[in-house]
XYZ file of C-alpha atoms in Angstrom:
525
model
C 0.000 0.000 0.000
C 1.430 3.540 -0.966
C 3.039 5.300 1.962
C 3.076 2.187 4.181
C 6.457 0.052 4.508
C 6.802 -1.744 7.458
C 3.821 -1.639 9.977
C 5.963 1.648 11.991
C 3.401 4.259 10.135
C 0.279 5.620 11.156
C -2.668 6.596 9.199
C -1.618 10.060 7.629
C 1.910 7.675 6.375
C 4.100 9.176 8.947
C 6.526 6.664 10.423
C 7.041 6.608 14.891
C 9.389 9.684 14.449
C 7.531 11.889 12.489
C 8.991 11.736 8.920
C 6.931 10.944 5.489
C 7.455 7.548 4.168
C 6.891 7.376 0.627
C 7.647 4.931 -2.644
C 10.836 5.142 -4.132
C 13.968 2.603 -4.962
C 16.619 2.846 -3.135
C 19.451 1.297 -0.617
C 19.834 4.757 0.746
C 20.704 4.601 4.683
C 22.335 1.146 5.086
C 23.901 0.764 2.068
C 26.023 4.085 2.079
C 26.716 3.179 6.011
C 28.186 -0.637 4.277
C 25.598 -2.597 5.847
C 25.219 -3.986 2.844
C 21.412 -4.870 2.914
C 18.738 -2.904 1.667
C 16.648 -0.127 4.107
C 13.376 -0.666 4.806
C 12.608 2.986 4.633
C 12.456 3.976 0.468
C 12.333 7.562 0.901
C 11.877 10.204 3.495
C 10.902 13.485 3.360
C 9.134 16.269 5.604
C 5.649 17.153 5.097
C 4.830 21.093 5.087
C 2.010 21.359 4.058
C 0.335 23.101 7.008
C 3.576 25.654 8.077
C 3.187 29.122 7.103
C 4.181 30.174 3.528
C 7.921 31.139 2.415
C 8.977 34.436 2.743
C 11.174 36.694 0.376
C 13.828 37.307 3.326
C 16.230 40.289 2.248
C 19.756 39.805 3.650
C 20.868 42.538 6.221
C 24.494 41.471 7.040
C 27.187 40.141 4.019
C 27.602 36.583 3.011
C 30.361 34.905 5.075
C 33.600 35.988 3.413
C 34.983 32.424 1.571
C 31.534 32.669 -0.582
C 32.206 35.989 -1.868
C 33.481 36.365 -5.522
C 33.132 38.712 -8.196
C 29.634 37.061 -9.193
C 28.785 36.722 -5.856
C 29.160 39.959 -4.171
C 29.039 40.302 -0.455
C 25.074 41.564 -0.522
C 23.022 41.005 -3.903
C 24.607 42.112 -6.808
C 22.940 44.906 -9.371
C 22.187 43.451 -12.722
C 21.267 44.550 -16.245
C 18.190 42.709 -16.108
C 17.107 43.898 -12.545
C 14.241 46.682 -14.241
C 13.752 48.990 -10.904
C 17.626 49.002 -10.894
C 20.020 52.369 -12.679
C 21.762 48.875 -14.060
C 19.226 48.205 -15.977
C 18.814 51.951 -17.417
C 22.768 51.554 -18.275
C 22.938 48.337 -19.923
C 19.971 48.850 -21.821
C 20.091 52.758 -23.141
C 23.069 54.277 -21.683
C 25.820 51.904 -22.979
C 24.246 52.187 -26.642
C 24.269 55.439 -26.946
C 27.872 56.069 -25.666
C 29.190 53.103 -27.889
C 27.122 55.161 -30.493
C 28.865 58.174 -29.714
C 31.987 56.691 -30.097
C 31.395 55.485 -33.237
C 30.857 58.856 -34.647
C 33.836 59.988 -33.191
C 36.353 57.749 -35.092
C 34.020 58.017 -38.250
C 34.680 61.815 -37.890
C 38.106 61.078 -37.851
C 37.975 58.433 -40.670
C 36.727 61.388 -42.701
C 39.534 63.405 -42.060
C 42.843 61.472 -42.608
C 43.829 60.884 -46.248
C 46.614 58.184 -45.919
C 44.791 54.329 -47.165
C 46.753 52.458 -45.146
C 45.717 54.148 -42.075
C 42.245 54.582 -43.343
C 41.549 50.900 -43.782
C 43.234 50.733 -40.318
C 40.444 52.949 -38.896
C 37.964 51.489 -40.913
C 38.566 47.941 -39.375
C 38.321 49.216 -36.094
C 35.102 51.191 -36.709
C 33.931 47.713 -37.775
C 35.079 46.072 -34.853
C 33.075 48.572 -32.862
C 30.080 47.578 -34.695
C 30.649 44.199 -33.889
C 30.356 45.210 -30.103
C 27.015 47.542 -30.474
C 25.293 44.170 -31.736
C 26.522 42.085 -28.945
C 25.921 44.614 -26.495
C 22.397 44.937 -28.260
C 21.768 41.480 -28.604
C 22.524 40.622 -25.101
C 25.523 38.274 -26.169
C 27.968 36.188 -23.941
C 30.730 37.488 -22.499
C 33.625 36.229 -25.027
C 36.731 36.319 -24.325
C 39.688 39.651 -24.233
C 41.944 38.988 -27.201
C 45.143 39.208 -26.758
C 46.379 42.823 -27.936
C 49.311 42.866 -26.074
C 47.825 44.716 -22.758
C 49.478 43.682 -19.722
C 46.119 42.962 -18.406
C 44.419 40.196 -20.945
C 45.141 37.282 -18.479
C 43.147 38.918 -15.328
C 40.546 39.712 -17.586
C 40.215 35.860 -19.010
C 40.500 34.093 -15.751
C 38.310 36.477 -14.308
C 36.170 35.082 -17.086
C 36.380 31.996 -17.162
C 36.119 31.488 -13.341
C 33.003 33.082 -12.800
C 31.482 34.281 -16.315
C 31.427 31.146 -18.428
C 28.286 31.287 -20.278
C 26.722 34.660 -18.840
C 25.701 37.865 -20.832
C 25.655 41.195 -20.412
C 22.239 41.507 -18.544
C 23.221 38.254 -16.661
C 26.462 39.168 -15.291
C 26.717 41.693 -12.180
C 26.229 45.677 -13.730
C 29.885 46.524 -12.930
C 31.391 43.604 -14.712
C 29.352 44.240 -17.336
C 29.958 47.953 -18.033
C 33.762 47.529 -17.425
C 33.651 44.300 -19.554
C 32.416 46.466 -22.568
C 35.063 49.175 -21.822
C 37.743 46.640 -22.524
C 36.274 44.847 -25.522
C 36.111 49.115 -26.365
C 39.809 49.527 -25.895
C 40.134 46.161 -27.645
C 38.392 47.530 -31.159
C 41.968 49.758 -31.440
C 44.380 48.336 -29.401
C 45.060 45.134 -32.362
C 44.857 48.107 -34.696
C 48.711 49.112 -36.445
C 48.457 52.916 -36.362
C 45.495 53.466 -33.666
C 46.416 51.896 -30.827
C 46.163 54.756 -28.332
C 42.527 56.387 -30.003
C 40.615 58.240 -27.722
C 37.088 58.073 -29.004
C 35.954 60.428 -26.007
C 38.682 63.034 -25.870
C 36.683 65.330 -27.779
C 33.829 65.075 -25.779
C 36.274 65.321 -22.410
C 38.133 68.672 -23.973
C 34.736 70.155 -24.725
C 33.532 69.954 -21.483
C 36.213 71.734 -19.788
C 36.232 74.529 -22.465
C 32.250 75.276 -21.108
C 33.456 74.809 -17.481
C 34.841 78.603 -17.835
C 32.774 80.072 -15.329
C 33.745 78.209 -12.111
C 37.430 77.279 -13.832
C 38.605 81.270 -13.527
C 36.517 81.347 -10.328
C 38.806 79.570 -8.631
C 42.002 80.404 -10.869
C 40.979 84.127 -9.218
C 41.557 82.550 -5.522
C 44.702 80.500 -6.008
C 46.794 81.428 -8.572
C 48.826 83.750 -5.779
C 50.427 81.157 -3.483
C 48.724 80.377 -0.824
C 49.326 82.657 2.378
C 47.970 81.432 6.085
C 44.932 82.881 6.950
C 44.841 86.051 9.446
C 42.577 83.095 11.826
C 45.026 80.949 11.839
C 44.659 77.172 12.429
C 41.116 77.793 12.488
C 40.814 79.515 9.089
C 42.947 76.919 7.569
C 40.455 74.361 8.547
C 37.748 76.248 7.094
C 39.610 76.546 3.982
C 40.192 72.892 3.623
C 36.758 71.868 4.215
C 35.495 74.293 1.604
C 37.997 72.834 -0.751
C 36.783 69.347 0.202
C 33.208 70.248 -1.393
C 35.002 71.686 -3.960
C 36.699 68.803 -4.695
C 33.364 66.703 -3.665
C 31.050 68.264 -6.281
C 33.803 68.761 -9.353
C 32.389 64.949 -9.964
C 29.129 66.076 -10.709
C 30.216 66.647 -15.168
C 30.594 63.032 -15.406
C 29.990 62.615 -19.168
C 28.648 59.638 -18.892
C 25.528 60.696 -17.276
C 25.452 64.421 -18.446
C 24.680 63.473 -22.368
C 22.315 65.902 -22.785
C 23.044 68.063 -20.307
C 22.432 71.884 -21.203
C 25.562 74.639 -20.460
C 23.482 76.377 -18.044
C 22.378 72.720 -16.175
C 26.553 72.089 -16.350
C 27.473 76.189 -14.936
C 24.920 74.898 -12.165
C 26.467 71.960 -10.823
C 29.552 73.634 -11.154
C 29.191 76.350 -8.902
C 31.799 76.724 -6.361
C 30.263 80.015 -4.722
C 30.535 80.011 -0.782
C 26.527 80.579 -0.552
C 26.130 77.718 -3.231
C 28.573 75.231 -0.679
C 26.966 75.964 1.748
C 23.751 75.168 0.749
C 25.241 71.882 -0.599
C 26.485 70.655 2.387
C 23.343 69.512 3.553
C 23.031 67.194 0.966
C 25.980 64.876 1.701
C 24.229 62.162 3.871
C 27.311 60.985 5.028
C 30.092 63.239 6.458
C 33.335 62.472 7.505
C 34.616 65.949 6.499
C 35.313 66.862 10.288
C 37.153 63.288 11.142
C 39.148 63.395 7.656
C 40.563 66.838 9.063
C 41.785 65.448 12.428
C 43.207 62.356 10.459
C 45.112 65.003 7.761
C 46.029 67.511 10.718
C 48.195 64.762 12.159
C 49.932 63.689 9.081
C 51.902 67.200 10.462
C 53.843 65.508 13.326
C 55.298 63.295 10.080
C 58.585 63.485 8.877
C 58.607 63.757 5.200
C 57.309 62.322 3.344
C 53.841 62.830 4.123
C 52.292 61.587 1.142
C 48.602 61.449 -0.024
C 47.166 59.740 -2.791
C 44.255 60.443 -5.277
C 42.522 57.615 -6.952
C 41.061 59.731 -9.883
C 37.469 60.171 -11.461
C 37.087 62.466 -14.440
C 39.457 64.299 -16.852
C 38.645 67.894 -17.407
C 36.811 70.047 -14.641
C 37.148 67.501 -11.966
C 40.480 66.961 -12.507
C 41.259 70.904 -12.070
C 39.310 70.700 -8.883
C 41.253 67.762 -8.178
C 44.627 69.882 -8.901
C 43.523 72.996 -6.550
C 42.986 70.200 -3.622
C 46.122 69.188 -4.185
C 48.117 72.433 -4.433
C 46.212 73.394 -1.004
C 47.635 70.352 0.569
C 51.161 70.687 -0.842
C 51.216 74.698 0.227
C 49.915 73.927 3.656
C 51.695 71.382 4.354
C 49.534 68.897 5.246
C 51.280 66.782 2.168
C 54.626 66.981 0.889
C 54.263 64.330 -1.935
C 50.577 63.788 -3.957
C 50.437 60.494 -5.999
C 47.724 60.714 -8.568
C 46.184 57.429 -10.246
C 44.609 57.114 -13.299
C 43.990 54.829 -15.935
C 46.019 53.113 -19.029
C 43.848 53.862 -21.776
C 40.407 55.315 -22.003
C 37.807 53.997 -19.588
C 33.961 54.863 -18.779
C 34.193 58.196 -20.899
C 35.967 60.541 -19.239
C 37.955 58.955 -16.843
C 41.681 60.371 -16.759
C 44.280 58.944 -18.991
C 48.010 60.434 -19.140
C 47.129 62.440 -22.165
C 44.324 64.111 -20.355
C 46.971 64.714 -17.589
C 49.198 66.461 -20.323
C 46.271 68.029 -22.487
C 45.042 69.878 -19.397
C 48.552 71.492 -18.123
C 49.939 72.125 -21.032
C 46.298 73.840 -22.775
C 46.503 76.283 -19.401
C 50.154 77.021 -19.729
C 50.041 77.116 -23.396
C 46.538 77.509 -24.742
C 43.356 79.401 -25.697
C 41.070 77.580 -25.122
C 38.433 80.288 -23.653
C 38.390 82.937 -26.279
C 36.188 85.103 -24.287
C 38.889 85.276 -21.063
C 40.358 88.735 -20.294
C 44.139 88.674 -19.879
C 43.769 88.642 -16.235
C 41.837 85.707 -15.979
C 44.367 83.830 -18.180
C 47.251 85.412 -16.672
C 45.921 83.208 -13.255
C 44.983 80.525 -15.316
C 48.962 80.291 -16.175
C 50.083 80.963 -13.234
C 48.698 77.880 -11.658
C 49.892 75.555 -14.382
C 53.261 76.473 -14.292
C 52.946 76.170 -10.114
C 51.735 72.643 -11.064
C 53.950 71.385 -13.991
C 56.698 72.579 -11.620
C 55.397 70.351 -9.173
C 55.910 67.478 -11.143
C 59.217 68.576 -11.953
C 60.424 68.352 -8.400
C 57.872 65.142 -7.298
C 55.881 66.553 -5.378
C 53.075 65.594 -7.824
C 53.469 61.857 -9.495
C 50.894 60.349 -11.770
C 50.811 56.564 -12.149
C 48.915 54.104 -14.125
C 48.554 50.425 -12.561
C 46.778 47.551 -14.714
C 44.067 46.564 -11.904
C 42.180 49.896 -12.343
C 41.288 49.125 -16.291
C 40.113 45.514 -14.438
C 36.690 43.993 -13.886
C 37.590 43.363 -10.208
C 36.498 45.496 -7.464
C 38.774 46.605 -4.436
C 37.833 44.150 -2.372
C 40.085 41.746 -4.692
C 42.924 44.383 -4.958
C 44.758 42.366 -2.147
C 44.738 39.004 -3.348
C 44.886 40.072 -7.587
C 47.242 43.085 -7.385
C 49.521 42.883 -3.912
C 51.973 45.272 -5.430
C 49.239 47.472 -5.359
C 47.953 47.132 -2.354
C 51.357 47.486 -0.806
C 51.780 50.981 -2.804
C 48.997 52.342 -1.013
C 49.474 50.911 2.300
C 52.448 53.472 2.700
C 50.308 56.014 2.042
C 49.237 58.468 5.026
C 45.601 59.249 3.020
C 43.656 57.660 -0.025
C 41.338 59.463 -1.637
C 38.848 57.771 -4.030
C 37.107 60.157 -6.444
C 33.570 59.828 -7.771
C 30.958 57.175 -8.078
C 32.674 54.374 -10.006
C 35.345 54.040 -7.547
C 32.950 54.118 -4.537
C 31.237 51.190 -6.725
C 34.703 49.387 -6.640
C 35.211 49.763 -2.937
C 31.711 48.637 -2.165
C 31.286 45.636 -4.140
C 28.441 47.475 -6.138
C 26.077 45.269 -4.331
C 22.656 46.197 -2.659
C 23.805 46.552 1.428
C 21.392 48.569 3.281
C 22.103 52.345 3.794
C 22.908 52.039 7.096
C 26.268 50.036 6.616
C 28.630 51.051 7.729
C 31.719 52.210 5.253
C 34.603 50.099 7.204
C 32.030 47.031 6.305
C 31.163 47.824 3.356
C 34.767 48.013 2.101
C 35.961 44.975 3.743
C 39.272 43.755 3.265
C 40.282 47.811 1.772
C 39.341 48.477 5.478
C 39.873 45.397 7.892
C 43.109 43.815 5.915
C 46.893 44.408 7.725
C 48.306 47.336 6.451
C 45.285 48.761 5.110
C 45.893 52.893 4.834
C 43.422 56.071 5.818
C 40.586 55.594 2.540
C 38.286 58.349 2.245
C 35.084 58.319 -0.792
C 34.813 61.555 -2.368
C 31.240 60.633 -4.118
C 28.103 62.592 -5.519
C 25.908 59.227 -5.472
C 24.931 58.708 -9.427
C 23.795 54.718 -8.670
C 21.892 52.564 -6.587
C 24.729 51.262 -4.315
C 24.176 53.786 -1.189
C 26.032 52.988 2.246
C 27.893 54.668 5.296
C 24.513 56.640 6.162
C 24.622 55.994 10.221
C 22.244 54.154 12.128
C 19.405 55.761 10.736
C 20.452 55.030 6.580
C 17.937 52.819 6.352
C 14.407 55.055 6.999
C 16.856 57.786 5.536
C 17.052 56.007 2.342
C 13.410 54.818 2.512
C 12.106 58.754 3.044
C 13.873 59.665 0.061
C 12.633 56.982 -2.172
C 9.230 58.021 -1.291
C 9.961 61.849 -1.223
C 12.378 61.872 -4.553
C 12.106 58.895 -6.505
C 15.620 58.711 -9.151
C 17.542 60.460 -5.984
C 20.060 57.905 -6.307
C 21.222 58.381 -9.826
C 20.334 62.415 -9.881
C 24.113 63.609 -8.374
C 22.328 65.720 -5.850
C 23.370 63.782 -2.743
C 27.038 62.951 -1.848
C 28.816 60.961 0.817
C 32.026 62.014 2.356
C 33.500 58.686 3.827
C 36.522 58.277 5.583
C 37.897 54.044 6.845
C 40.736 54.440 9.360
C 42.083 50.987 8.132
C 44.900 49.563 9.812
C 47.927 51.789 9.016
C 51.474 50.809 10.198
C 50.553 47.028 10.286
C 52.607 45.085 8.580
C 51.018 43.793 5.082
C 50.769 40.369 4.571
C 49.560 38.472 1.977
């Protein structure tokens, strides 16, 4: 009779103990033990029929650290096919339309060079580019990096082949995704003979600073002089450097790859850098560090030289200036001797900064005319502080460096284990800061932790590992990932979703985040 095997079950077919007995064919129990003889008992399972109904439980503390891994991010990753997600916005409109862009770009160019050899080179490459709008289009899988030569093909194909054998680009995790397209990008020129080092976005990137004018001779006005102490002393010094912070803070907000068609009045707006406009602004950075960064800077002074601070850098063009007058503050105060800046090996997410946007912006101060409409004065300042700066470099107090893992798919939670040279480098740093949304993606795992994580958590081994330095996240918030917002983040981040639905993605808010790591400890690995 179904359900009944050896006399042990009652009427509903549950054995003495509890347990369903059903049909089945099996040895199960007593073989796998080596009895050897076959169990009475076919099958067991649990009846649950009459316990309440399964719940969609949302995580509220990471996944245990050995199951982490770049598809499975410490909280639920973001991806393209998520619909309520700024993922799914990205992979499915805004990726097209830059790749579109691009495209135009280099078949500008193709129109303008004359030489067949280096036409047809082009040409090919514009093809190649097509290739990638119809797998990005078509949703393909994630193929393979050729090999071009780039010092980073092999992280890119084990990272691959590890964990992204057989997804696509709405499959995979949103940051994967978008950086994975950047590199097949890079990839259309780099196997290319004469157009290797193309950058299909330095148009757009120059053009942008030349409409920046307004708030670039605003603050060429205040520090082309060299900087004197302020008649407050100590105190006004303070003041100065968290005014520069903001400035330094909201210079992210022209990321071209969320201001496509952004007017020049919407761009003169963001980029105001008025005291009365800072001020007001201030109030929208949910979380700020600004007061605990200064105590951590202010006693970088005990140091003997060097006392060195790094920048991790966003975008070319505006932001980068901004980044430059932070930097000059530092190096005149002396709250830094030495300034390390990183950017990236070949064009990445639009206008991220490359070594030629490094060059193109010091040299097109110094040497330039870009703003036709200046008065002498105003480029008179605007020289001034590029020959403060190029001098800089000259003498090292101002370094810019390039390292492979930044062009990667990883995030920073893997820059231990995938790039220890790395990791090291910054560990003998006495401050890190991280500029601008994509980076605060990286350090966060880009997953979806609640708002009231805190950074150090967040960040994990970039805060908890040996030797890991001060990190501070310089970041208007232009995605969903949203943490370090105190106890209360949570019915924070609710009030706003309710209040100002797309406040995540608008560059309104900001966070100002500073992890006090684990400096001095020895790094091991």
């Amino acid at each position: 009779m179904p359900g009944t095997t050896n006399g042990n079950t009652n009427a509903h077919g549950l054995s003495a103990d509890g347990y369903f007995v059903g049909n089945g064919s099996s040895n199960g129990y007593a073989k796998a033990n080596g009895h050897g003889k076959r169990s009475s008992v076919n099958r067991i399972s649990l009846s649950l029929d009459h316990l309440p109904d399964r719940n969609d439980i949302k995580p509220t503390f990471p996944r245990s650290p050995g199951g982490i891994n770049p598809n499975n991010p410490p909280w639920p990753a973001y991806r393209g096919y998520h619909e309520y997600s700024f993922a799914h916005a990205t992979m499915q409109s805004r990726l097209p339309t830059i790749l579109g862009k691009a495209i135009d770009d280099a078949t500008r160019t193709l129109n303008e060079v004359s030489e067949e050899e280096r036409v047809v080179d082009l040409a090919e490459c514009i093809e190649r580019m097509q290739d990638l709008m119809e797998d990005l289009s078509g949703n393909a899988e994630l193929r393979l990096i050729v090999d071009d030569g780039e010092a980073d093909v092999v992280t890119w194909n084990t990272e691959i082949v590890k964990f992204f054998r057989g997804k696509d680009f709405m499959n995979a995790p949103w940051l994967f995704a978008e950086a994975y397209k950047y590199r097949r990008l890079h990839e259309c020129f780099s196997v290319s003979k004469f157009w290797k080092d193309y950058d299909v976005f330095y148009r757009q990137k120059n053009d942008t600073f030349s409409r920046s004018s307004q708030a670039v001779f605003e603050l060429a006005s205040r520090f082309a002089k060299p900087y004197r102490p302020s008649r407050g002393g100590p105190g006004g010094e303070r003041e100065m450097f968290l005014e520069l912070t903001q400035v330094c803070l909201w210079g992210n907000s022209t990321d071209l790859s969320l201001l496509i068609n952004m007017t020049e009045e919407q761009i003169r707006s963001l980029q105001s850098t008025g005291g009365e406009h800072l001020a007001s602004t201030e109030q929208n950075i949910l979380g700020n560090d600004m007061e605990r960064i200064w105590d951590t800077i202010q006693a970088n002074r005990a140091k003997k030289d060097p006392r060195r601070i790094d920048f991790v850098l966003d975008n070319a063009g505006f932001e980068l200036y901004c980044d430059f007058v932070y930097a000059d503050f530092l190096i005149q105060s002396g709250l830094a001797t030495q300034v390390r800046f990183h950017g990236k090996r070949y064009p990445w997410f639009v206008s991220d900064v490359t070594k030629k946007d490094w060059d193109w912006l010091l040299n097109n101060m110094c040497y330039g005319n870009l703003f036709t409409n200046a008065s002498p004065a105003e480029l008179q300042a605007l020289r001034m502080l590029a020959q403060r700066w190029k001098q800089y470099e000259r003498d090292g107090k101002w370094i810019y460096e390039q390292h492979p893992f930044w062009c990667t798919g990883y995030t920073y939670w893997d820059m231990h284990s995938v790039a220890p040279d790395l990791f090291l480098h910054l560990s003998r740093s006495d401050l890190v800061l991280f500029k601008g949304d994509l980076n605060h993606r990286k350090l966060t795992y880009d997953c979806a932790a609640p708002a009231s994580t805190p950074f150090e958590q967040a960040i994990g081994p970039m805060s908890n590992a040996s030797g890991a330095p001060n990190i501070v996240s310089l970041r208007t918030i232009k995605s969903d990932v949203v943490v370090g917002l105190g106890r209360d983040g949570d019915e924070i981040a609710k009030r706003l979703d309710n209040q100002e639905p797309g406040w995540k993605i608008s560059g309104k808010y900001a966070v100002v985040l500073l992890s006090e790591g684990r400096p001095g400890e020895p790094v091991i690995f």
